[in-house]
Each structure stands twice: as structure tokens, then as C-alpha cells.
Amino acid sequence: MSQRSITSFFGKK
Amino acid sequence: MFEARLAQSAILKKVLEAVKDLLSEATFECSDSGIMVQAMDNAHVSLVSLNLRSDGFDKFRCDRNLSMGMNITTMTKILRCASSEDTVTLRAWDNPDNIIFIFESPSKEKLAEYEMKLINMDQEHLGIPETMYSCVVKMPSAEFARICKDLSQFGEAITIACSKEGVKFSAAGDYGNANIKLAQTAEVDKEEEAVCIDMQEPVKLTFACRYLNSFVKATPLCAQVKLSMSADVPLVCEYSIGEIGHIRYYLAPKIDD
């Protein structure tokens, strides 16, 4: 299994 | 001028212990409404969102909005110098280079001041969308901490499966596997001992133990933890901080390669 980055879910403001 | 006072430093001590594993530094945004922190761990896998409302402080004054970059490791060391019963005051001037932590004993006979240099940090805020979660589980925080600790012995990840029947935590590894099922509690004498499941759709997600075990460092803050989950979106693990605010941890799920 691989781990996604949290930034791929929440866009930068 | 910025000045925020809590009658007991215990809350702030617990907050620091709850974030220090994940964050080495973070920006504290101070305004009329309170103190907010939003920061990712170094690997950008999890996000910590801390909110302390101004009305929860015994005294709160913030003449103009301030962004203060704090070294969490140093701040944790400073807070460890306070006794839980000490009053804690955070003080900074406008355009500050330093923040001052003042600890006063209940008898007022001991007054300690610690000054910490602020750091310049790149501001990087993420927009967290409003989400309706498929499953929201409320359970005793100590039970969640225990489950994370126990299952971490078996593998690097914990799968959380939530259905109408209850919530199942499982882990599998080279030495075997383990699973723990919790049913919704029918009747409880104490609210903080309840397991409560609000399910719209069943959910099954897998998360890295390492991060879950960091989140449960917030256990002393609240008797209950709230886990919000939907397919393919980050878990939200939330602890209330008394009447003053909350800490939310967001964790991206692991995905099949």
C-alpha cells in the first residue's frame, strides 16, 4: 500500500 | 499587544504534548477570535488543526492580528517547566521577535518568565472543504489509544471498517493478524464511556499506525474522540479541548498500489 500526501486532498489556499 | 492567560497551564501542556510528535514548528495565528494553528507534519501526510477560542481564556487581548512562528520543541520544553496548577500567560508586543511565557504559582509566590525567539516561517495554508462524512464514530479516547497501541504490534497499518453493526479495527503482518470489534453501546451510565456510530454508508479505510499513535497523544485532553470517515478522503480525528476549543488531526488513507 502507498501513502498519499494530505496536500493531494486539500488544495493550497 | 497580545496577551492570553489561562488559569491552569495543564491545558496548554497537554496541547503541546499532543502536537510535538508531528510538528517541529508551527505558526500560531492570533486574532480577536482566538489562537489557530494549521500545520502539516514533515512528510505532508497528516495535518494538525488547533483552535483555541478567545472566550475560553481567562484573559485575552489581541490588538492586531499576529502570525507567530514557534519552535514546538522549544515551546514543549518551556511548558514542561510549568506546574499544572500554575497560571500561564502568553505575551507578545506588536511585530514581535519573541514571545514570553509567564508561569505564576497558585500562591503567587513563584513567578517564572521564559522568553522564546520566534521564527520566520513560510505560510502555507490548506483549504479544508466542508465534508459530510459517511461514518462518524464517537468512542472513549482511552479505548482508541489502547486499540492503536495493541494493533500496532501486528502491522504498520490499521484498517477501520465501520458498518451498522459496529466498528472493526484490524491489522495484519508477518507474525499474524488481529481485529477488535466495538459495538454501539446500548445504554451507558456515563456519556464518556459510550460508543456511538452515525453511519450513512459503510466505510473501510486503512491508516498508518505511526500517525494514529501520534494522534492519541491528545487522549489526556478529552474523554471522547470523534473519528469521521468517508471513502477516499482523509480521516478526521477530533478531540475537544474543554470549553476552549478543539484539536483535529487529518490523515490521508493508504491506498492499494
Coordinates of C-alpha atoms in Angstrom, one line a residue:
Chain A
M1 CA 0.0 0.0 0.0
S2 CA 1.2 3.5 -0.6
Q3 CA 0.6 6.7 1.3
R4 CA -0.9 9.8 -0.3
S5 CA 0.1 13.3 0.7
I6 CA -2.5 15.3 2.5
T7 CA -1.9 18.1 0.0
S8 CA -3.4 16.0 -2.7
F9 CA -6.8 16.2 -0.9
F10 CA -6.7 19.8 0.5
G11 CA -5.7 22.5 -2.0
K12 CA -3.3 25.2 -1.0
K13 CA -5.1 28.4 -0.2
Chain B
M1 CA -0.2 43.9 22.2
F2 CA -1.1 40.2 22.6
E3 CA -1.8 38.7 25.9
A4 CA -3.6 35.4 26.7
R5 CA -4.0 33.9 30.1
L6 CA -5.2 30.5 31.3
A7 CA -5.8 29.9 35.0
Q8 CA -4.2 26.5 34.7
S9 CA -1.3 25.6 32.4
A10 CA -2.4 22.0 32.3
I11 CA -4.5 22.5 29.1
L12 CA -1.6 24.1 27.2
K13 CA 0.8 21.5 28.5
K14 CA -1.5 18.8 27.2
V15 CA -1.9 20.6 23.8
L16 CA 1.9 20.7 23.3
E17 CA 2.3 17.0 24.2
A18 CA -0.5 16.3 21.6
V19 CA 1.3 18.1 18.7
K20 CA 5.0 17.7 19.5
D21 CA 5.4 14.3 17.8
L22 CA 4.0 15.6 14.5
L23 CA 5.2 19.2 14.4
S24 CA 8.6 20.7 14.9
E25 CA 7.5 24.2 14.2
A26 CA 4.2 25.9 13.5
T27 CA 2.6 29.3 13.0
F28 CA 0.2 30.5 15.7
E29 CA -2.3 32.8 14.2
C30 CA -3.7 35.1 16.9
S31 CA -6.7 37.3 16.4
D32 CA -9.7 38.7 18.3
S33 CA -11.4 35.3 17.9
G34 CA -8.5 33.3 19.5
I35 CA -5.5 31.3 18.5
M36 CA -5.4 29.0 15.5
V37 CA -2.7 26.6 14.2
Q38 CA -2.8 24.7 11.0
A39 CA 0.3 22.7 10.2
M40 CA 1.4 19.6 8.3
D41 CA 3.9 17.0 9.6
N42 CA 7.2 17.0 7.7
A43 CA 6.1 14.2 5.4
H44 CA 2.9 16.1 4.5
V45 CA 0.8 13.0 5.3
S46 CA -1.1 14.5 8.2
L47 CA -2.4 17.9 9.1
V48 CA -3.0 19.3 12.6
S49 CA -5.6 21.9 13.1
L50 CA -5.8 23.5 16.6
N51 CA -8.4 26.1 17.6
L52 CA -8.4 27.9 21.0
R53 CA -11.2 30.4 21.2
S54 CA -10.6 33.7 22.9
D55 CA -13.6 33.4 25.2
G56 CA -12.1 30.2 26.6
F57 CA -9.2 32.2 28.1
D58 CA -9.4 33.9 31.4
K59 CA -7.9 37.0 29.8
F60 CA -7.4 37.5 26.1
R61 CA -6.2 40.7 24.4
C62 CA -5.1 40.9 20.8
D63 CA -4.9 44.4 19.5
R64 CA -3.8 43.4 16.0
N65 CA -3.6 40.1 14.1
L66 CA -0.3 38.3 14.7
S67 CA 1.3 35.3 13.0
M68 CA 3.9 33.9 15.3
G69 CA 6.2 31.1 14.1
M70 CA 7.0 28.9 17.1
N71 CA 9.5 26.2 17.6
I72 CA 7.3 23.4 19.0
T73 CA 10.2 21.5 20.5
T74 CA 11.4 24.6 22.5
M75 CA 7.8 25.5 23.4
T76 CA 7.2 22.0 24.8
K77 CA 10.4 22.3 26.9
I78 CA 9.1 25.6 28.3
L79 CA 5.6 24.3 29.1
R80 CA 7.2 21.4 30.9
C81 CA 8.7 23.9 33.3
A82 CA 5.2 24.9 34.4
S83 CA 3.3 23.1 37.1
S84 CA -0.2 22.1 36.0
E85 CA -1.8 24.4 38.6
D86 CA 0.3 27.4 37.5
T87 CA -1.4 30.3 35.7
V88 CA 0.1 30.7 32.3
T89 CA 0.2 34.0 30.4
L90 CA 1.5 34.3 26.8
R91 CA 2.6 37.8 25.9
A92 CA 4.0 39.5 22.8
W93 CA 4.2 43.0 21.5
D94 CA 3.3 44.1 18.0
N95 CA 5.7 42.9 15.4
P96 CA 7.3 40.6 17.9
D97 CA 10.7 38.9 17.7
N98 CA 10.0 37.0 20.9
I99 CA 7.1 35.6 22.9
I100 CA 7.1 35.5 26.7
F101 CA 5.6 32.7 28.7
I102 CA 4.8 33.7 32.3
F103 CA 4.0 31.0 34.9
E104 CA 2.6 32.0 38.3
S105 CA 2.1 29.6 41.1
P106 CA -1.4 29.4 42.8
S107 CA 0.1 31.1 45.9
K108 CA 1.6 33.8 43.7
E109 CA 5.0 33.3 45.5
K110 CA 6.7 31.9 42.4
L111 CA 6.8 33.8 39.1
A112 CA 8.8 32.4 36.2
E113 CA 9.3 34.1 32.8
Y114 CA 10.6 32.3 29.7
E115 CA 11.3 34.2 26.5
M116 CA 11.4 32.3 23.3
K117 CA 12.6 33.6 19.9
L118 CA 10.0 33.5 17.1
I119 CA 11.0 32.1 13.8
N120 CA 10.1 33.2 10.3
M121 CA 8.0 30.6 8.5
D122 CA 6.5 30.3 5.1
Q123 CA 2.8 30.5 5.4
E124 CA 1.2 27.5 3.7
H125 CA -2.5 27.1 4.4
L126 CA -4.6 24.3 3.1
G127 CA -8.3 24.7 2.3
I128 CA -10.2 22.0 4.1
P129 CA -13.6 21.5 2.4
E130 CA -16.8 21.1 4.4
T131 CA -17.5 17.4 4.2
M132 CA -20.5 15.2 5.0
Y133 CA -18.9 12.1 6.4
S134 CA -20.2 8.6 5.7
C135 CA -19.4 7.4 9.2
V136 CA -18.8 9.3 12.4
V137 CA -17.7 7.2 15.4
K138 CA -17.6 8.7 18.9
M139 CA -15.8 6.5 21.4
P140 CA -13.8 6.7 24.6
S141 CA -10.4 8.2 23.7
A142 CA -8.5 5.9 26.1
E143 CA -10.1 2.9 24.3
F144 CA -9.0 4.3 20.9
A145 CA -5.5 4.8 22.2
R146 CA -5.4 1.3 23.5
I147 CA -6.6 -0.2 20.2
C148 CA -4.0 1.7 18.2
K149 CA -1.2 0.6 20.6
D150 CA -2.3 -3.0 20.6
L151 CA -2.8 -3.4 16.8
S152 CA 0.5 -1.6 16.1
Q153 CA 2.2 -4.7 17.3
F154 CA 0.9 -6.6 14.3
G155 CA 1.4 -4.3 11.3
E156 CA 2.3 -0.9 10.1
A157 CA -1.3 0.0 9.3
I158 CA -4.7 -0.3 10.9
T159 CA -7.9 -0.8 8.8
I160 CA -11.0 0.8 10.2
A161 CA -14.3 -0.7 8.9
C162 CA -17.5 0.9 10.0
S163 CA -20.9 -0.6 9.4
K164 CA -24.3 -0.7 11.1
E165 CA -23.1 -3.5 13.3
G166 CA -20.2 -1.5 14.7
V167 CA -16.7 -0.5 14.1
K168 CA -13.9 -3.0 13.4
F169 CA -10.2 -2.2 13.8
S170 CA -7.8 -4.7 12.2
A171 CA -4.1 -5.1 11.5
A172 CA -2.2 -7.8 9.7
G173 CA 1.5 -8.5 9.4
D174 CA 4.2 -11.2 9.1
Y175 CA 3.5 -12.6 12.6
G176 CA -0.3 -12.8 12.4
N177 CA -3.3 -10.6 12.5
A178 CA -5.6 -9.0 14.9
N179 CA -9.0 -7.5 14.9
I180 CA -11.1 -5.7 17.5
K181 CA -14.8 -5.1 17.1
L182 CA -16.7 -2.4 19.0
A183 CA -20.5 -2.4 19.0
Q184 CA -22.5 0.7 19.6
T185 CA -23.3 0.9 23.3
A186 CA -27.0 0.4 24.1
E187 CA -27.1 2.2 27.5
V188 CA -24.3 3.7 29.4
D189 CA -24.2 5.4 32.8
K190 CA -21.5 7.8 31.8
E191 CA -21.6 9.6 28.4
E192 CA -17.8 9.5 28.1
E193 CA -17.9 5.7 28.1
A194 CA -20.3 5.5 25.1
V195 CA -19.5 4.2 21.7
C196 CA -21.8 6.0 19.2
I197 CA -21.9 5.3 15.5
D198 CA -23.6 7.6 13.0
M199 CA -23.5 5.8 9.7
Q200 CA -24.8 6.9 6.3
E201 CA -22.8 4.4 4.3
P202 CA -20.3 1.7 5.3
V203 CA -16.7 2.7 5.1
K204 CA -13.4 0.8 5.1
L205 CA -10.1 2.7 5.2
T206 CA -6.5 1.9 6.1
F207 CA -4.2 4.3 8.0
A208 CA -0.6 4.3 9.1
C209 CA -0.2 3.2 12.7
R210 CA 2.6 5.7 13.2
Y211 CA 0.3 8.7 12.7
L212 CA -2.6 7.3 14.7
N213 CA -0.2 6.7 17.6
S214 CA 0.8 10.3 17.4
F215 CA -2.8 11.5 17.4
V216 CA -3.6 9.5 20.6
K217 CA -1.1 11.7 22.4
A218 CA -4.1 14.0 22.7
T219 CA -6.0 11.5 24.9
P220 CA -5.5 13.4 28.1
L221 CA -7.3 16.4 26.6
C222 CA -10.7 14.7 26.3
A223 CA -12.5 11.5 27.4
Q224 CA -14.1 11.0 24.0
V225 CA -12.6 11.1 20.5
K226 CA -14.6 11.6 17.3
L227 CA -13.5 9.8 14.1
S228 CA -15.1 11.0 10.9
M229 CA -14.6 8.9 7.7
S230 CA -15.6 8.8 4.1
A231 CA -14.2 6.7 1.2
D232 CA -11.0 8.0 -0.3
V233 CA -10.8 11.1 1.9
P234 CA -8.7 11.9 5.0
L235 CA -9.8 10.7 8.4
V236 CA -10.6 13.4 10.9
C237 CA -9.7 12.5 14.4
E238 CA -11.0 15.2 16.8
Y239 CA -10.6 15.9 20.5
S240 CA -12.4 18.7 22.3
I241 CA -10.3 20.9 24.5
G242 CA -12.6 21.6 27.4
E243 CA -14.8 24.6 26.8
I244 CA -12.0 26.4 24.9
G245 CA -11.7 24.7 21.5
H246 CA -10.5 21.5 19.7
I247 CA -7.7 19.8 18.0
R248 CA -8.3 18.0 14.7
Y249 CA -5.9 15.6 13.0
Y250 CA -6.4 14.8 9.4
L251 CA -4.7 11.7 8.0
A252 CA -4.6 10.6 4.3
P253 CA -5.7 7.0 3.9
K254 CA -3.3 4.4 2.5
I255 CA -4.2 3.2 -1.0
D256 CA -3.6 -0.1 -2.9
D257 CA -0.7 0.2 -5.3

